[in-house]
mmCIF file of C-alpha atoms in Angstrom:
data_model
loop_
_atom_site.group_PDB
_atom_site.id
_atom_site.type_symbol
_atom_site.label_atom_id
_atom_site.label_comp_id
_atom_site.label_asym_id
_atom_site.label_seq_id
_atom_site.Cartn_x
_atom_site.Cartn_y
_atom_site.Cartn_z
ATOM 1 C CA MET A 1 0.000 0.000 0.000
ATOM 2 C CA LEU A 2 2.876 2.393 0.739
ATOM 3 C CA GLU A 3 4.309 1.755 -2.735
ATOM 4 C CA PHE A 4 0.888 2.451 -4.225
ATOM 5 C CA PHE A 5 0.589 5.713 -2.275
ATOM 6 C CA ILE A 6 4.069 6.929 -3.301
ATOM 7 C CA ARG A 7 3.433 6.056 -6.943
ATOM 8 C CA ARG A 8 0.131 7.936 -6.916
ATOM 9 C CA LEU A 9 1.769 10.925 -5.237
ATOM 10 C CA LEU A 10 4.402 11.145 -7.971
ATOM 11 C CA GLN A 11 1.744 10.784 -10.654
ATOM 12 C CA ALA A 12 -0.287 13.547 -9.024
ATOM 13 C CA ALA A 13 2.712 15.889 -8.984
ATOM 14 C CA LEU A 14 3.368 15.225 -12.671
ATOM 15 C CA VAL A 15 -0.280 15.794 -13.599
ATOM 16 C CA LEU A 16 -0.479 19.057 -11.660
ATOM 17 C CA LEU A 17 2.754 20.330 -13.168
ATOM 18 C CA THR A 18 1.569 19.485 -16.689
ATOM 19 C CA VAL A 19 -1.822 21.146 -16.177
ATOM 20 C CA ALA A 20 -0.189 24.262 -14.746
ATOM 21 C CA PHE A 21 2.211 24.498 -17.690
ATOM 22 C CA ILE A 22 -0.481 24.037 -20.348
ATOM 23 C CA ALA A 23 -2.840 26.472 -18.647
ATOM 24 C CA PHE A 24 -0.128 29.086 -18.190
ATOM 25 C CA LEU A 25 0.915 28.691 -21.822
ATOM 26 C CA LEU A 26 -2.585 28.940 -23.273
ATOM 27 C CA PHE A 27 -3.625 31.885 -21.153
ATOM 28 C CA GLN A 28 -0.816 33.994 -22.567
ATOM 29 C CA PHE A 29 -3.008 34.364 -25.662
ATOM 30 C CA VAL A 30 -6.339 35.068 -23.945
ATOM 31 C CA GLY A 31 -5.924 38.820 -23.943
ATOM 32 C CA ASP A 32 -3.965 41.716 -22.540
ATOM 33 C CA PRO A 33 -4.844 42.344 -18.885
ATOM 34 C CA VAL A 34 -3.067 45.697 -18.976
ATOM 35 C CA SER A 35 -5.593 47.024 -21.490
ATOM 36 C CA GLN A 36 -8.424 45.825 -19.274
ATOM 37 C CA MET A 37 -6.950 47.467 -16.184
ATOM 38 C CA LEU A 38 -5.975 50.846 -17.666
ATOM 39 C CA GLY A 39 -8.435 51.338 -20.511
ATOM 40 C CA ILE A 40 -7.940 52.966 -23.887
ATOM 41 C CA GLU A 41 -7.009 56.408 -22.530
ATOM 42 C CA SER A 42 -3.793 55.228 -20.891
ATOM 43 C CA THR A 43 -0.411 56.232 -22.285
ATOM 44 C CA GLN A 44 2.239 53.848 -23.509
ATOM 45 C CA GLU A 45 4.413 54.750 -20.531
ATOM 46 C CA ASP A 46 1.641 53.843 -18.111
ATOM 47 C CA ARG A 47 1.139 50.515 -19.863
ATOM 48 C CA GLU A 48 4.830 49.654 -19.791
ATOM 49 C CA ARG A 49 5.104 50.654 -16.145
ATOM 50 C CA LEU A 50 2.212 48.388 -15.188
ATOM 51 C CA ARG A 51 3.515 45.475 -17.282
ATOM 52 C CA GLU A 52 6.852 45.757 -15.519
ATOM 53 C CA ALA A 53 5.195 45.900 -12.100
ATOM 54 C CA LEU A 54 3.125 42.781 -12.872
ATOM 55 C CA GLY A 55 6.132 40.906 -14.240
ATOM 56 C CA LEU A 56 4.531 40.512 -17.672
ATOM 57 C CA ASN A 57 7.712 41.590 -19.447
ATOM 58 C CA ASP A 58 9.648 38.629 -18.045
ATOM 59 C CA PRO A 59 10.228 35.612 -20.319
ATOM 60 C CA PHE A 60 7.535 32.952 -20.226
ATOM 61 C CA TYR A 61 9.651 30.394 -18.373
ATOM 62 C CA VAL A 62 10.566 32.956 -15.708
ATOM 63 C CA GLN A 63 6.896 33.790 -15.143
ATOM 64 C CA PHE A 64 6.015 30.080 -15.008
ATOM 65 C CA LEU A 65 8.777 29.147 -12.554
ATOM 66 C CA HIS A 66 7.844 32.100 -10.386
ATOM 67 C CA PHE A 67 4.229 30.947 -10.441
ATOM 68 C CA ILE A 68 5.143 27.342 -9.511
ATOM 69 C CA ALA A 69 7.437 28.418 -6.689
ATOM 70 C CA ASN A 70 4.679 30.568 -5.189
ATOM 71 C CA ALA A 71 1.906 28.039 -5.848
ATOM 72 C CA VAL A 72 3.730 25.386 -3.822
ATOM 73 C CA GLN A 73 3.459 27.795 -0.888
ATOM 74 C CA GLY A 74 -0.236 28.430 -1.579
ATOM 75 C CA ASP A 75 0.423 31.830 -3.141
ATOM 76 C CA PHE A 76 -1.101 32.260 -6.621
ATOM 77 C CA GLY A 77 -0.368 35.949 -6.899
ATOM 78 C CA LEU A 78 -2.793 38.846 -7.151
ATOM 79 C CA SER A 79 -5.937 38.957 -9.230
ATOM 80 C CA LEU A 80 -5.429 41.406 -12.079
ATOM 81 C CA ARG A 81 -9.126 42.270 -11.951
ATOM 82 C CA GLN A 82 -9.767 42.697 -8.236
ATOM 83 C CA GLY A 83 -6.276 43.301 -6.882
ATOM 84 C CA SER A 84 -6.826 40.711 -4.137
ATOM 85 C CA PRO A 85 -4.756 37.583 -3.465
ATOM 86 C CA VAL A 86 -6.002 34.757 -5.677
ATOM 87 C CA SER A 87 -5.802 32.296 -2.781
ATOM 88 C CA GLU A 88 -8.277 34.441 -0.827
ATOM 89 C CA LEU A 89 -10.673 34.589 -3.790
ATOM 90 C CA ILE A 90 -10.480 30.806 -4.211
ATOM 91 C CA ALA A 91 -11.008 30.203 -0.491
ATOM 92 C CA ASP A 92 -13.985 32.570 -0.487
ATOM 93 C CA ARG A 93 -15.692 30.908 -3.498
ATOM 94 C CA PHE A 94 -14.739 27.260 -2.939
ATOM 95 C CA PRO A 95 -17.292 26.470 -0.176
ATOM 96 C CA ALA A 96 -20.193 27.470 -2.440
ATOM 97 C CA THR A 97 -19.056 25.246 -5.307
ATOM 98 C CA PHE A 98 -18.112 22.341 -3.028
ATOM 99 C CA GLU A 99 -21.459 22.343 -1.215
ATOM 100 C CA LEU A 100 -23.353 22.578 -4.510
ATOM 101 C CA ALA A 101 -21.363 19.660 -5.947
ATOM 102 C CA MET A 102 -21.691 17.456 -2.848
ATOM 103 C CA VAL A 103 -25.453 18.003 -2.524
ATOM 104 C CA SER A 104 -25.905 17.319 -6.253
ATOM 105 C CA VAL A 105 -23.896 14.111 -6.101
ATOM 106 C CA LEU A 106 -25.692 12.983 -2.933
ATOM 107 C CA ILE A 107 -29.102 13.513 -4.560
ATOM 108 C CA ALA A 108 -27.977 11.821 -7.767
ATOM 109 C CA THR A 109 -26.414 8.827 -5.994
ATOM 110 C CA VAL A 110 -29.349 8.110 -3.676
ATOM 111 C CA LEU A 111 -32.038 8.565 -6.304
ATOM 112 C CA GLY A 112 -30.014 7.060 -9.160
ATOM 113 C CA VAL A 113 -29.147 3.853 -7.290
ATOM 114 C CA ALA A 114 -32.662 3.442 -5.893
ATOM 115 C CA MET A 115 -34.295 4.024 -9.271
ATOM 116 C CA GLY A 116 -31.766 1.795 -11.047
ATOM 117 C CA VAL A 117 -32.443 -1.099 -8.663
ATOM 118 C CA PHE A 118 -36.197 -0.641 -9.021
ATOM 119 C CA VAL A 119 -36.047 -0.545 -12.825
ATOM 120 C CA ALA A 120 -33.857 -3.675 -12.890
ATOM 121 C CA ILE A 121 -36.122 -5.685 -10.580
ATOM 122 C CA TYR A 122 -39.471 -4.512 -11.990
ATOM 123 C CA LYS A 123 -38.328 -3.945 -15.558
ATOM 124 C CA GLU A 124 -41.741 -4.688 -17.105
ATOM 125 C CA SER A 125 -43.774 -2.345 -14.883
ATOM 126 C CA PHE A 126 -45.260 0.957 -16.031
ATOM 127 C CA ILE A 127 -43.189 2.918 -13.481
ATOM 128 C CA ALA A 128 -39.978 1.307 -14.755
ATOM 129 C CA ARG A 129 -40.839 2.261 -18.345
ATOM 130 C CA PHE A 130 -41.654 5.797 -17.218
ATOM 131 C CA LEU A 131 -38.330 6.099 -15.377
ATOM 132 C CA MET A 132 -36.423 4.860 -18.429
ATOM 133 C CA GLY A 133 -38.159 7.526 -20.490
ATOM 134 C CA PHE A 134 -37.217 10.116 -17.863
ATOM 135 C CA SER A 135 -33.588 8.997 -18.061
ATOM 136 C CA LEU A 136 -33.530 9.642 -21.814
ATOM 137 C CA VAL A 137 -34.873 13.150 -21.266
ATOM 138 C CA GLY A 138 -32.413 13.791 -18.433
ATOM 139 C CA ILE A 139 -29.441 12.738 -20.544
ATOM 140 C CA SER A 140 -30.609 14.610 -23.657
ATOM 141 C CA LEU A 141 -31.486 18.033 -22.236
ATOM 142 C CA PRO A 142 -28.582 20.489 -21.779
ATOM 143 C CA THR A 143 -27.974 21.657 -18.227
ATOM 144 C CA PHE A 144 -28.579 25.338 -18.920
ATOM 145 C CA LEU A 145 -32.012 24.550 -20.406
ATOM 146 C CA ILE A 146 -32.971 22.491 -17.343
ATOM 147 C CA GLY A 147 -31.920 25.386 -15.113
ATOM 148 C CA ILE A 148 -33.953 27.906 -17.101
ATOM 149 C CA LEU A 149 -37.017 25.617 -17.013
ATOM 150 C CA PHE A 150 -36.660 25.193 -13.239
ATOM 151 C CA ILE A 151 -36.446 28.963 -12.784
ATOM 152 C CA LEU A 152 -39.490 29.473 -14.994
ATOM 153 C CA VAL A 153 -41.623 26.904 -13.169
ATOM 154 C CA PHE A 154 -40.532 27.131 -9.528
ATOM 155 C CA SER A 155 -39.481 30.784 -9.330
ATOM 156 C CA VAL A 156 -41.557 32.686 -11.884
ATOM 157 C CA TRP A 157 -44.799 30.708 -12.121
ATOM 158 C CA LEU A 158 -45.077 29.159 -8.662
ATOM 159 C CA GLY A 159 -42.852 31.533 -6.691
ATOM 160 C CA TRP A 160 -41.714 28.765 -4.371
ATOM 161 C CA LEU A 161 -37.939 29.075 -4.655
ATOM 162 C CA PRO A 162 -35.434 31.899 -5.289
ATOM 163 C CA SER A 163 -33.836 31.999 -8.735
ATOM 164 C CA TYR A 164 -30.373 33.392 -7.980
ATOM 165 C CA GLY A 165 -27.717 33.850 -5.321
ATOM 166 C CA ARG A 166 -26.698 31.736 -2.371
ATOM 167 C CA GLY A 167 -28.988 33.173 0.279
ATOM 168 C CA GLU A 168 -28.162 33.480 3.962
ATOM 169 C CA VAL A 169 -24.924 31.773 4.998
ATOM 170 C CA VAL A 170 -23.210 31.017 8.296
ATOM 171 C CA GLN A 171 -19.477 31.487 8.852
ATOM 172 C CA ILE A 172 -17.665 28.613 10.542
ATOM 173 C CA GLY A 173 -14.097 29.814 10.658
ATOM 174 C CA TRP A 174 -13.120 30.606 7.055
ATOM 175 C CA TRP A 175 -15.806 28.265 5.699
ATOM 176 C CA SER A 176 -19.173 29.752 4.742
ATOM 177 C CA THR A 177 -22.140 27.387 4.549
ATOM 178 C CA GLY A 178 -25.744 27.771 3.537
ATOM 179 C CA LEU A 179 -26.687 24.289 4.719
ATOM 180 C CA LEU A 180 -27.495 25.527 8.229
ATOM 181 C CA THR A 181 -30.091 28.139 7.260
ATOM 182 C CA ALA A 182 -33.540 27.719 5.716
ATOM 183 C CA ASP A 183 -32.872 30.520 3.230
ATOM 184 C CA GLY A 184 -29.566 28.935 2.179
ATOM 185 C CA LEU A 185 -31.236 25.569 1.588
ATOM 186 C CA LYS A 186 -33.941 27.205 -0.525
ATOM 187 C CA HIS A 187 -31.327 28.904 -2.707
ATOM 188 C CA LEU A 188 -29.373 25.646 -3.009
ATOM 189 C CA LEU A 189 -32.286 23.470 -4.117
ATOM 190 C CA LEU A 190 -32.737 24.617 -7.730
ATOM 191 C CA PRO A 191 -29.057 24.648 -8.829
ATOM 192 C CA ALA A 192 -28.424 21.322 -7.052
ATOM 193 C CA ALA A 193 -31.450 19.753 -8.765
ATOM 194 C CA THR A 194 -30.300 21.159 -12.109
ATOM 195 C CA LEU A 195 -26.863 19.579 -11.762
ATOM 196 C CA SER A 196 -28.226 16.268 -10.484
ATOM 197 C CA ILE A 197 -30.736 15.525 -13.286
ATOM 198 C CA PHE A 198 -28.107 14.262 -15.728
ATOM 199 C CA GLN A 199 -26.276 12.372 -12.977
ATOM 200 C CA ILE A 200 -29.491 10.651 -11.811
ATOM 201 C CA ALA A 201 -30.252 9.462 -15.328
ATOM 202 C CA LEU A 202 -26.692 8.246 -15.888
ATOM 203 C CA ILE A 203 -26.395 6.385 -12.566
ATOM 204 C CA MET A 204 -29.858 4.862 -12.932
ATOM 205 C CA ARG A 205 -29.105 3.421 -16.368
ATOM 206 C CA LEU A 206 -25.710 2.152 -15.202
ATOM 207 C CA VAL A 207 -27.138 0.435 -12.100
ATOM 208 C CA ARG A 208 -29.945 -1.080 -14.156
ATOM 209 C CA ALA A 209 -27.543 -2.522 -16.727
ATOM 210 C CA GLU A 210 -25.162 -3.879 -14.069
ATOM 211 C CA MET A 211 -27.993 -5.323 -11.965
ATOM 212 C CA LEU A 212 -29.549 -7.124 -14.938
ATOM 213 C CA GLU A 213 -26.178 -8.624 -15.835
ATOM 214 C CA VAL A 214 -25.479 -9.738 -12.256
ATOM 215 C CA LEU A 215 -28.974 -11.204 -11.818
ATOM 216 C CA ARG A 216 -28.298 -13.460 -14.811
ATOM 217 C CA SER A 217 -25.022 -14.772 -13.383
ATOM 218 C CA ASP A 218 -24.501 -18.290 -12.030
ATOM 219 C CA PHE A 219 -23.894 -17.330 -8.402
ATOM 220 C CA ILE A 220 -27.323 -15.640 -8.257
ATOM 221 C CA LYS A 221 -28.928 -18.829 -9.588
ATOM 222 C CA PHE A 222 -27.030 -20.769 -6.916
ATOM 223 C CA ALA A 223 -28.239 -18.316 -4.239
ATOM 224 C CA ARG A 224 -31.835 -18.868 -5.331
ATOM 225 C CA ALA A 225 -31.279 -22.640 -5.304
ATOM 226 C CA ARG A 226 -30.115 -22.358 -1.677
ATOM 227 C CA GLY A 227 -33.436 -20.753 -0.810
ATOM 228 C CA LEU A 228 -32.231 -17.221 -0.083
ATOM 229 C CA SER A 229 -34.927 -14.550 -0.105
ATOM 230 C CA GLU A 230 -35.262 -12.239 -3.101
ATOM 231 C CA ARG A 231 -34.503 -9.262 -0.850
ATOM 232 C CA SER A 232 -31.225 -10.823 0.236
ATOM 233 C CA ILE A 233 -30.333 -11.732 -3.341
ATOM 234 C CA HIS A 234 -31.086 -8.266 -4.667
ATOM 235 C CA PHE A 235 -29.481 -6.136 -1.968
ATOM 236 C CA ARG A 236 -26.787 -8.295 -0.320
ATOM 237 C CA HIS A 237 -25.431 -9.985 -3.433
ATOM 238 C CA ALA A 238 -26.540 -8.337 -6.680
ATOM 239 C CA LEU A 239 -26.330 -4.700 -5.599
ATOM 240 C CA LYS A 240 -22.935 -5.176 -3.934
ATOM 241 C CA ASN A 241 -21.490 -6.440 -7.206
ATOM 242 C CA THR A 242 -22.669 -3.332 -9.045
ATOM 243 C CA LEU A 243 -20.907 -0.883 -6.715
ATOM 244 C CA ILE A 244 -17.521 -0.819 -8.470
ATOM 245 C CA PRO A 245 -18.752 0.875 -11.685
ATOM 246 C CA VAL A 246 -21.110 3.059 -9.639
ATOM 247 C CA ILE A 247 -18.210 4.288 -7.484
ATOM 248 C CA THR A 248 -16.243 5.051 -10.645
ATOM 249 C CA ILE A 249 -19.054 7.064 -12.201
ATOM 250 C CA VAL A 250 -19.885 8.936 -8.995
ATOM 251 C CA GLY A 251 -16.234 9.879 -8.478
ATOM 252 C CA LEU A 252 -15.819 11.129 -12.041
ATOM 253 C CA GLN A 253 -19.129 12.991 -11.922
ATOM 254 C CA LEU A 254 -18.171 14.706 -8.654
ATOM 255 C CA GLY A 255 -14.987 15.991 -10.247
ATOM 256 C CA GLY A 256 -16.929 16.961 -13.359
ATOM 257 C CA ILE A 257 -19.524 18.880 -11.351
ATOM 258 C CA ILE A 258 -16.839 20.834 -9.510
ATOM 259 C CA ALA A 259 -15.002 21.553 -12.759
ATOM 260 C CA PHE A 260 -17.899 22.150 -15.117
ATOM 261 C CA SER A 261 -20.578 23.746 -12.956
ATOM 262 C CA ILE A 262 -19.732 26.995 -14.745
ATOM 263 C CA VAL A 263 -22.967 27.051 -16.752
ATOM 264 C CA THR A 264 -25.194 26.310 -13.773
ATOM 265 C CA GLU A 265 -23.437 28.844 -11.575
ATOM 266 C CA THR A 266 -23.848 31.444 -14.339
ATOM 267 C CA VAL A 267 -27.547 30.683 -14.815
ATOM 268 C CA PHE A 268 -28.288 30.929 -11.081
ATOM 269 C CA GLN A 269 -25.627 33.575 -10.328
ATOM 270 C CA TRP A 270 -24.210 31.149 -7.779
ATOM 271 C CA PRO A 271 -21.118 32.773 -6.180
ATOM 272 C CA GLY A 272 -18.782 29.832 -6.714
ATOM 273 C CA LEU A 273 -15.599 29.017 -8.569
ATOM 274 C CA GLY A 274 -17.340 28.625 -11.931
ATOM 275 C CA LEU A 275 -18.674 32.181 -11.877
ATOM 276 C CA LEU A 276 -15.275 33.419 -10.710
ATOM 277 C CA PHE A 277 -13.609 31.650 -13.653
ATOM 278 C CA ILE A 278 -16.055 33.162 -16.194
ATOM 279 C CA GLN A 279 -15.371 36.644 -14.847
ATOM 280 C CA ALA A 280 -11.624 35.955 -14.964
ATOM 281 C CA VAL A 281 -11.844 34.875 -18.627
ATOM 282 C CA GLN A 282 -13.745 38.033 -19.546
ATOM 283 C CA PHE A 283 -11.045 40.148 -17.898
ATOM 284 C CA ALA A 284 -8.040 38.041 -18.993
ATOM 285 C CA ASP A 285 -7.193 37.508 -15.317
ATOM 286 C CA ILE A 286 -4.412 34.953 -15.899
ATOM 287 C CA PRO A 287 -3.510 34.228 -12.226
ATOM 288 C CA VAL A 288 -7.131 33.383 -11.363
ATOM 289 C CA MET A 289 -7.639 31.202 -14.459
ATOM 290 C CA THR A 290 -4.433 29.282 -13.893
ATOM 291 C CA ALA A 291 -5.103 28.789 -10.170
ATOM 292 C CA TYR A 292 -8.628 27.583 -10.977
ATOM 293 C CA LEU A 293 -7.443 24.924 -13.403
ATOM 294 C CA CYS A 294 -4.696 23.792 -11.020
ATOM 295 C CA LEU A 295 -7.285 23.438 -8.248
ATOM 296 C CA ILE A 296 -9.587 21.425 -10.523
ATOM 297 C CA ALA A 297 -6.698 19.145 -11.480
ATOM 298 C CA LEU A 298 -5.901 18.660 -7.784
ATOM 299 C CA MET A 299 -9.550 17.796 -7.071
ATOM 300 C CA PHE A 300 -9.592 15.180 -9.836
ATOM 301 C CA VAL A 301 -6.372 13.648 -8.525
ATOM 302 C CA LEU A 302 -7.747 13.436 -4.979
ATOM 303 C CA ILE A 303 -11.081 12.037 -6.137
ATOM 304 C CA ASN A 304 -9.393 9.368 -8.261
ATOM 305 C CA PHE A 305 -7.255 8.361 -5.299
ATOM 306 C CA ILE A 306 -10.330 8.078 -3.054
ATOM 307 C CA VAL A 307 -12.142 6.058 -5.736
ATOM 308 C CA ASP A 308 -9.215 3.632 -5.980
ATOM 309 C CA TRP A 309 -9.242 3.266 -2.198
ATOM 310 C CA LEU A 310 -12.996 2.606 -2.185
ATOM 311 C CA TYR A 311 -12.432 -0.187 -4.703
ATOM 312 C CA THR A 312 -10.404 -2.052 -2.087
ATOM 313 C CA VAL A 313 -13.116 -1.464 0.540
ATOM 314 C CA VAL A 314 -15.862 -2.905 -1.669
ATOM 315 C CA ASP A 315 -13.700 -5.727 -3.056
ATOM 316 C CA PRO A 316 -10.599 -6.617 -0.951
ATOM 317 C CA ARG A 317 -9.261 -8.671 -3.885
ATOM 318 C CA LEU A 318 -8.358 -5.372 -5.585
ATOM 319 C CA LYS A 319 -5.853 -4.357 -2.885
ATOM 320 C CA PRO A 320 -2.467 -3.433 -4.389
ATOM 321 C CA GLY A 321 -0.010 -6.272 -4.247
ATOM 322 C CA LEU A 322 -2.556 -8.952 -3.405
ATOM 323 C CA SER A 323 -2.410 -10.539 -6.846
ATOM 324 C CA ARG A 324 1.380 -10.690 -6.664
ATOM 325 C CA LYS A 325 1.324 -12.509 -3.317
ATOM 326 C CA HIS A 326 -1.087 -15.106 -4.587
#
């Protein structure tokens, strides 16, 4: 296990370094932040003075090495748009995105697994056919359209839920949470539901397919021959053997939600990392964009490591080194 951990740590370092380099390289061509900061009425001397102060006249490799050296210490420089430390902006926006992603994944996992098991067991029922039709709609509709429809129905027509913002939050140290207030939960419901629709449909179809395959296997026939109850067969044996692909999908979707919740956060004006990144792109705020992508890469690395660890919890035969010993 120690060898596995060290190998993953080295892989993570290589991935993060590669992402940082590519992001830093690409963002050199996004735009000129000096023009955004000074405007068209500035003189050439003012522009050159600001470029020198920001270090933009240094060679690319010097800027990149300086960025890496500071990033290792948690310092991503100053935002060219707001003039604040990027690490503070990330820390301020991260709780909103993380809570939105976790609630979305929790909703999608619970409902997706439950619906997938139901559809697999009662595959000929009317409800199962209806849920399969729902899954096609959930996979087909783009996220921004689902969000707009939710706003139209639940905010405009019915007036039940707010359509934008995060609502009332509570500060616990540096972490801000809306999960402890009624207003925060109301604001969270629509964007979380919007993000979870696609995930519910995907997980449901995956669980259904895996369950149907497992239920046709020989060990399930043997379990029935031993006289085990259908409940025990379905939930103790069949469902357990579907968890590996489900864990994989849930882990990837969690990383994807954190990384690609930009559209949903824009639609609902959710003050998270996605909205921060969109504003940074519009302003050519290179430090913020680069720090954002490095953080997303770090999240994917951590999630993949946790997923690999969960594999060994669900199936001990997948522990590193076990196959070599036997």
